[in-house]
Structures are given as C-alpha cells and as structure tokens.
CSV table of C-alpha atoms in Angstrom, one decimal:
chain,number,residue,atom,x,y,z
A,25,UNK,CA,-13.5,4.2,-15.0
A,26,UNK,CA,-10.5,2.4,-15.9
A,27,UNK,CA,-8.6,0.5,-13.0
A,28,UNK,CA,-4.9,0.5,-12.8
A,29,UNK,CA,-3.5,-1.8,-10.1
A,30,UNK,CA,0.3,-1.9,-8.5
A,31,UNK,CA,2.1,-4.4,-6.2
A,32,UNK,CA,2.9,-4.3,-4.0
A,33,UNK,CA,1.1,-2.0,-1.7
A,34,UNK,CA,4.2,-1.3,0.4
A,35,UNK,CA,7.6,-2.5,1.0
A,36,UNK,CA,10.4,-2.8,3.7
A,37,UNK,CA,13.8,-3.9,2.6
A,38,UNK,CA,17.3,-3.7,3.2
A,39,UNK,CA,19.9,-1.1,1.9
A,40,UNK,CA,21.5,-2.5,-0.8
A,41,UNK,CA,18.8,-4.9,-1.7
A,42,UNK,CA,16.2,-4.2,-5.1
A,43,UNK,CA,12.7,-4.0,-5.2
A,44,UNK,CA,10.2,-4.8,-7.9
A,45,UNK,CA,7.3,-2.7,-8.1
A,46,UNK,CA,4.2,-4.0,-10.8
A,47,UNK,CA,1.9,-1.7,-12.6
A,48,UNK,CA,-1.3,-3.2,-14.1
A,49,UNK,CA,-3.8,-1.7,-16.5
A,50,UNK,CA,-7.0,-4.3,-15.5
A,51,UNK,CA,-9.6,-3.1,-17.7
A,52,UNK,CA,-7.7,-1.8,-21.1
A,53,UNK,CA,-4.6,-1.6,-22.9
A,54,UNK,CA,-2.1,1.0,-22.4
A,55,UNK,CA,1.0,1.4,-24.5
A,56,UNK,CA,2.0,3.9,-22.1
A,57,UNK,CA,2.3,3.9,-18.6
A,58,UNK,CA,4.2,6.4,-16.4
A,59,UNK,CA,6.0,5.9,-13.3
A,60,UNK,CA,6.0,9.3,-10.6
A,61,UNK,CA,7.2,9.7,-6.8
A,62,UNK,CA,5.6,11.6,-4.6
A,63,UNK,CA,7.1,13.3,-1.4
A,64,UNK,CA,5.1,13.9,1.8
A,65,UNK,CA,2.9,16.8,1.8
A,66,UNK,CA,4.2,17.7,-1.8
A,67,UNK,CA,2.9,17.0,-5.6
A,68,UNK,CA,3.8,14.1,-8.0
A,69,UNK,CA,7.2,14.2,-9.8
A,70,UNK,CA,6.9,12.4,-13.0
A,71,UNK,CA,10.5,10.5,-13.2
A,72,UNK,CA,10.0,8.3,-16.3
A,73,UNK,CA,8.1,7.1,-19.1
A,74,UNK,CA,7.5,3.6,-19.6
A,75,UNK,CA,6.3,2.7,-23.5
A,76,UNK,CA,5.7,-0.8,-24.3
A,77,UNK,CA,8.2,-2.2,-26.5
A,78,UNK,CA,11.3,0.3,-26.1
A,79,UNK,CA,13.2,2.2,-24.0
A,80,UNK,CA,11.8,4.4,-21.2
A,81,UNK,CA,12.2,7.7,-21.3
A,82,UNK,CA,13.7,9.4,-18.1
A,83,UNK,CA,13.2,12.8,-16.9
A,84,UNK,CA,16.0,14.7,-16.1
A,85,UNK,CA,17.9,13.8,-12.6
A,86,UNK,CA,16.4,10.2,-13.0
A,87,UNK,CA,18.9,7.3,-12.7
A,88,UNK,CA,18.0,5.2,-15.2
A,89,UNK,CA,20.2,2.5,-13.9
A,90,UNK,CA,18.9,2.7,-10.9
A,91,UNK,CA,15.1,2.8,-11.3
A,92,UNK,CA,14.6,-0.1,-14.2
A,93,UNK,CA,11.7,0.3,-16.3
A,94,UNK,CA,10.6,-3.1,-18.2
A,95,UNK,CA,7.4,-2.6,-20.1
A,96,UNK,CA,6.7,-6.2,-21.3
A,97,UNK,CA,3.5,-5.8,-22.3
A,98,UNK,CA,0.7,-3.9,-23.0
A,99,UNK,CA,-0.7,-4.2,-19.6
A,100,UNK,CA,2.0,-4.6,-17.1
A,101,UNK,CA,4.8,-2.2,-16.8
A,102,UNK,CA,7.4,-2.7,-13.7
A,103,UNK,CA,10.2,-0.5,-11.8
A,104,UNK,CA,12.9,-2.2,-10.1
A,105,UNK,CA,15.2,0.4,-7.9
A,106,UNK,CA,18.0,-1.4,-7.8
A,107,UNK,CA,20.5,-1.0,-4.8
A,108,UNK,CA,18.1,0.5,-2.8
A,109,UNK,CA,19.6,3.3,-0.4
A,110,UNK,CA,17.8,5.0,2.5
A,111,UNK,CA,17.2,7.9,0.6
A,112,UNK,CA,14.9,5.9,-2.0
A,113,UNK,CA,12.1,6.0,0.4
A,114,UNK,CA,9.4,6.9,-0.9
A,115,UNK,CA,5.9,7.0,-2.5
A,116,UNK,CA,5.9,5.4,-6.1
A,117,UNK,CA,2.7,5.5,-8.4
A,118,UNK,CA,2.6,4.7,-11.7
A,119,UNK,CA,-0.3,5.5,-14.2
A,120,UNK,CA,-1.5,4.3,-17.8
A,121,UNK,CA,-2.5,6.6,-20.5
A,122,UNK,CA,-6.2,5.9,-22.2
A,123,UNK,CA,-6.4,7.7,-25.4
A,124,UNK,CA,-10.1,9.1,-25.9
A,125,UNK,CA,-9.5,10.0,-29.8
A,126,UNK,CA,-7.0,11.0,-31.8
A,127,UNK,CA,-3.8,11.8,-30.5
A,128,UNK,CA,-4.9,15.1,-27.9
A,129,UNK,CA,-6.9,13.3,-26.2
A,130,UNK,CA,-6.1,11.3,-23.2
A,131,UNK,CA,-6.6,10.1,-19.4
A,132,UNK,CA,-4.1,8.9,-17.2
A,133,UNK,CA,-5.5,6.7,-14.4
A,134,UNK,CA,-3.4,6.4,-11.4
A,135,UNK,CA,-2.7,3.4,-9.2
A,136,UNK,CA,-3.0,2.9,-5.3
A,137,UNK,CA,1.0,3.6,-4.7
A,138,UNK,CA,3.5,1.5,-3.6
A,139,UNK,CA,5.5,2.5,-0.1
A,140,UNK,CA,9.0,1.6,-0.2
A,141,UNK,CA,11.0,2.1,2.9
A,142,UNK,CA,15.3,1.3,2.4
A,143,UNK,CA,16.2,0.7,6.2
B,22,UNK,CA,8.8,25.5,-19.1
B,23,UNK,CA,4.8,24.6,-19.0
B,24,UNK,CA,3.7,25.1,-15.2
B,25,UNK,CA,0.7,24.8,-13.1
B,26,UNK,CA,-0.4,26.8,-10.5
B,27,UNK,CA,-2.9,26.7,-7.4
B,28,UNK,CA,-3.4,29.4,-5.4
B,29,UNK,CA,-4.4,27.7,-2.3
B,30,UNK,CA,-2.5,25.4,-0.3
B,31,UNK,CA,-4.7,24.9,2.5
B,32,UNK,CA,-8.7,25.2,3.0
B,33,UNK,CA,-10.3,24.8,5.3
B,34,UNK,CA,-14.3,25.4,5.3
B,35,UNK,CA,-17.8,24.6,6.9
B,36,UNK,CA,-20.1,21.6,5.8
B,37,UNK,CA,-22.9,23.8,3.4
B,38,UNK,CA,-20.3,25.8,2.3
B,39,UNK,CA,-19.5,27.1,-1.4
B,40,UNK,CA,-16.0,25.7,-2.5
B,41,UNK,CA,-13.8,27.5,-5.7
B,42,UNK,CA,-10.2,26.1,-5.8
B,43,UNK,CA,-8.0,28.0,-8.4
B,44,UNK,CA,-5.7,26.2,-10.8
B,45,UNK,CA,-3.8,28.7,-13.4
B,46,UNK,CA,-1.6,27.0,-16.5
B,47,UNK,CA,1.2,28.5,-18.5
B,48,UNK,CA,0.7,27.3,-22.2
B,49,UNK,CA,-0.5,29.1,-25.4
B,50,UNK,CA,-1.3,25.9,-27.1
B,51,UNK,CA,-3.7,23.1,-26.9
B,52,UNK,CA,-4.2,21.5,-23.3
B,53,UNK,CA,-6.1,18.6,-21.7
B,54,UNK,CA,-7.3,19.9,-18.2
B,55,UNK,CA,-7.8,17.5,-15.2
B,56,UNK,CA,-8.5,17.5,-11.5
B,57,UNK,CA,-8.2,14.3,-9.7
B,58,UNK,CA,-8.7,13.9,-5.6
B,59,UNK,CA,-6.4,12.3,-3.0
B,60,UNK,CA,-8.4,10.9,-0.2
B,61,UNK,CA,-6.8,10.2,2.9
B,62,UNK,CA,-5.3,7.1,2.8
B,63,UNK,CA,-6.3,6.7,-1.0
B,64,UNK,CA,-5.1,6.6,-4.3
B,65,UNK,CA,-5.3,9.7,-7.2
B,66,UNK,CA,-9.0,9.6,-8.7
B,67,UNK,CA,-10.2,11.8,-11.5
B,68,UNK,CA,-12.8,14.4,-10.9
B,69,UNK,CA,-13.6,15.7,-14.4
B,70,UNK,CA,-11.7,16.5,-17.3
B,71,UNK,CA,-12.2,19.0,-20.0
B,72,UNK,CA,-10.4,18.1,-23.5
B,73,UNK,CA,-12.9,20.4,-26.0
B,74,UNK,CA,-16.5,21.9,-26.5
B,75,UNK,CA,-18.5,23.2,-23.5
B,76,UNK,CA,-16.0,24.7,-21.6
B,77,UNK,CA,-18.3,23.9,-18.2
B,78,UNK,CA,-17.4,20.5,-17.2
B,79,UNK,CA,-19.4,18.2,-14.3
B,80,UNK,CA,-17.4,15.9,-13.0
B,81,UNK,CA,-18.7,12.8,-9.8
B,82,UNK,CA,-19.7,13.9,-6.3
B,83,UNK,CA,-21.2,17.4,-7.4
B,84,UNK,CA,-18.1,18.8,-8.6
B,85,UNK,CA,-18.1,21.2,-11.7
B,86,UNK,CA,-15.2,22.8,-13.6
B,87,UNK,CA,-14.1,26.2,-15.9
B,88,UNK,CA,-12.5,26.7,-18.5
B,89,UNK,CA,-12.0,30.0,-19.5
B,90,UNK,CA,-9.1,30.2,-22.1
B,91,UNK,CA,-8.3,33.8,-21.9
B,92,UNK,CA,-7.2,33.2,-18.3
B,93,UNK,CA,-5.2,30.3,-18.6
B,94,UNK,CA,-7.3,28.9,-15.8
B,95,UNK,CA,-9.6,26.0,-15.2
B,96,UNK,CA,-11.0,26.6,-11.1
B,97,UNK,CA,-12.9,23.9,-9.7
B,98,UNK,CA,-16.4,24.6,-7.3
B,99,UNK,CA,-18.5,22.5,-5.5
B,100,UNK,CA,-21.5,24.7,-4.5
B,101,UNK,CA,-22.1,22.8,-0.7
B,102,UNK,CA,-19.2,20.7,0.5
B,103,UNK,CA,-19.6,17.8,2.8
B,104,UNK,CA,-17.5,16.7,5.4
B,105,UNK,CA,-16.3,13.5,3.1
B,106,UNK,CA,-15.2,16.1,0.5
B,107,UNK,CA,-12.2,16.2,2.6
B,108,UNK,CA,-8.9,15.2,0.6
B,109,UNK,CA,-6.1,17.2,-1.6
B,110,UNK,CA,-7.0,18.6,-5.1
B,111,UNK,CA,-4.5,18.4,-7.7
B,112,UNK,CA,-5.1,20.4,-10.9
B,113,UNK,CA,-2.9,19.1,-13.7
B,114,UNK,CA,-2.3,19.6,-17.4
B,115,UNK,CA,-1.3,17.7,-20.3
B,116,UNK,CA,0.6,20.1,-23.1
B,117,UNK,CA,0.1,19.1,-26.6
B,118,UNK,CA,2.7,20.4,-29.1
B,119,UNK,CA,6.1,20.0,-27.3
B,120,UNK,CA,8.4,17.0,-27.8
B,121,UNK,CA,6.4,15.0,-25.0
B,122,UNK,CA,3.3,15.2,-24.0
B,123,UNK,CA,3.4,14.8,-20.3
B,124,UNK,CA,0.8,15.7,-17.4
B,125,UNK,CA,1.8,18.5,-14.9
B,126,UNK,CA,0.4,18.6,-11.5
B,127,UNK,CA,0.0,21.6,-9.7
B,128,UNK,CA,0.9,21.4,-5.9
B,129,UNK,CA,-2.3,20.8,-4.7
B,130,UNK,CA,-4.5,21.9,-2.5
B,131,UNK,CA,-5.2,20.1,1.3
B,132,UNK,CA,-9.3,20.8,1.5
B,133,UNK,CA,-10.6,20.2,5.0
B,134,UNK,CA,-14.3,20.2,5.6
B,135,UNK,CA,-15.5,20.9,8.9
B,136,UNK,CA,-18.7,19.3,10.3
C-alpha cells in the first residue's frame, strides 16, 4: 500500500517556541493531504486540509495562524504550530488522499504521528 | 451533521474466538466505507475498504466486512481472532455530495485478545 511518512517522530520544546512537523507521500502523488490530532484514548479530529497549491482549509475552532499549513508540493505538506503553549500537546498525524477513479473514490493513508510535548 | 457510530468501546475476547465490531453511519448519499487498525505503539493501517459492487469486502489478516445499505452499517468480523489482533478499530466514512468531502472516524473500538 501506499507509504506516507512524517518527521519528526516526536518532539519536546519550549513554550513559546514553533515546531515544524513534515508529511511525506513516498510512493505517489497526493494533491491533498490532511492534517488530524488525536487525544489519548479518543478518535482523530480532522483540524485542517492541506491542498497543494492554495490555501488550507481549516475546520472550525482551528487557529489558522497558529497551526501553518505549507503544502509546497505534491508530496510534502508541513504544519508549523507556532508559539507553542502547553496545551498544544499532543498527537499530530497527517494523511494523503489516493484517488482510485473518478472523483468518489478515494484512500487516505495515514502516517506514524508526530508527538509534540510544549513544556 | 454526517456521523459515525460504534457500538463498542471495549472488547475484550478469547484467542479462537468469533469477532463482529459494529460501525453505524448517518448519510443518505453515496459513501466510501473504511476500517483501519491502531496497533499499540503503531500508526493508522487500512483494513479493507468498500467503495462499490460486492458489498462483502476481505480485507489483510482474515478480516471481512458488510455492507448492508439499508442499515447504514458496515460491521467488521474476523471469524477466530489471535492474540496479535489486539489493537483499536476505527470505522470511518467519507461523504460524497457535501461541500467537502472529508473522512469521519468513529470512536473506535479498544479490541483485546486474550491468550
């Protein structure tokens, strides 16, 4: 299947600082990748859209200037969170979409996860 | 609002033992259907996926899906699970119709396979 990595694995930095967080797509193209968080022992949270070329699209309750989305190309898509606050901790994965056919059918393969801990 | 249930939050069964996890979907329109697995310590993988045709579905490791439209559902069974089948379940739904098309995960369900 297709292979989606992200770096870095985890993360410890300062409050106040930003982080950079990379999404890869190693084994196809994806003109859409999608950035989620997930809390312990609960579900994913999609919080934003990443499309190569334009703007991401940010679910509501998102910061968007607080969690940049640059999608530069058609395999790398990254999310900075920018003045990183305690309360920021958390699990981030991103995934990119693989269209099968047509436009209603489609995959999203998920990366490993990136750890972020704001002391 | 599209929304995606499962019914069980925890499981917890034998090694041998027949496995059904439910997954329910709110949506009248057409749907791409998925179940990926969280292994401890490991990232989302996909199970199966059903986007048309038969709606029986195999997926890797033994796994098998339905999809039965007139119940908005799409339950996953494994008919003898082994004690590496231990991980969380996440059913989850793409939407197709709506002003985006994004996937929906259910809550998930925390499987635990005794040996």
């Amino acid at each position: 299947g297709a292979v989606v990595s992200q770096h870095p694995s985890w993360v410890i930095c300062k409050s106040g600082t930003s982080v950079k967080i990379e999404c890869r797509s190693l084994d196809f193209q994806a003109t859409t990748m999608f950035w989620y968080r997930q809390f312990p022992k609960q579900s994913l949270m999609l919080m934003a859209t990443s499309n190569e070329g334009s703007k991401a699209t940010y679910e509501q309750g998102v910061e968007k200037d607080k969690f940049l989305i640059n999608h530069a190309s058609l395999t790398l898509s990254t999310l900075t969170v920018t003045s990183a606050h305690p309360e920021d901790s958390s699990f981030y994965i991103c995934s990119a979409r693989d269209w099968l056919a047509g436009d209603t059918q489609e995959t999203q393969y998920f990366g490993p996860g990136t750890r972020l801990l704001v002391l | 609002a599209q929304s995606v249930s499962q019914h069980n939050h925890h499981v917890i069964l034998s090694e041998a033992a027949s496995l059904e996890l439910g997954c329910n979907y709110s949506y009248g329109g057409t749907v791409n259907l998925f179940w990926y697995v969280q292994y401890p310590g490991q990232h989302l993988q996909l199970l199966l996926k059903y986007f048309s045709g038969d709606p029986l579905v195999k997926g890797i490791k033994g796994f098998e899906a339905e999809f039965i439209k007139s119940k908005f559902s799409f339950n996953l069974r494994k008919p003898s699970v082994q004690w590496s089948d231990t991980a969380e379940y996440f059913c989850a739904v793409i939407t197709y119709g709506g002003a985006t098309n994004k996937l929906i995960f259910g809550t998930g369900t925390l499987l635990a396979v005794q040996p």
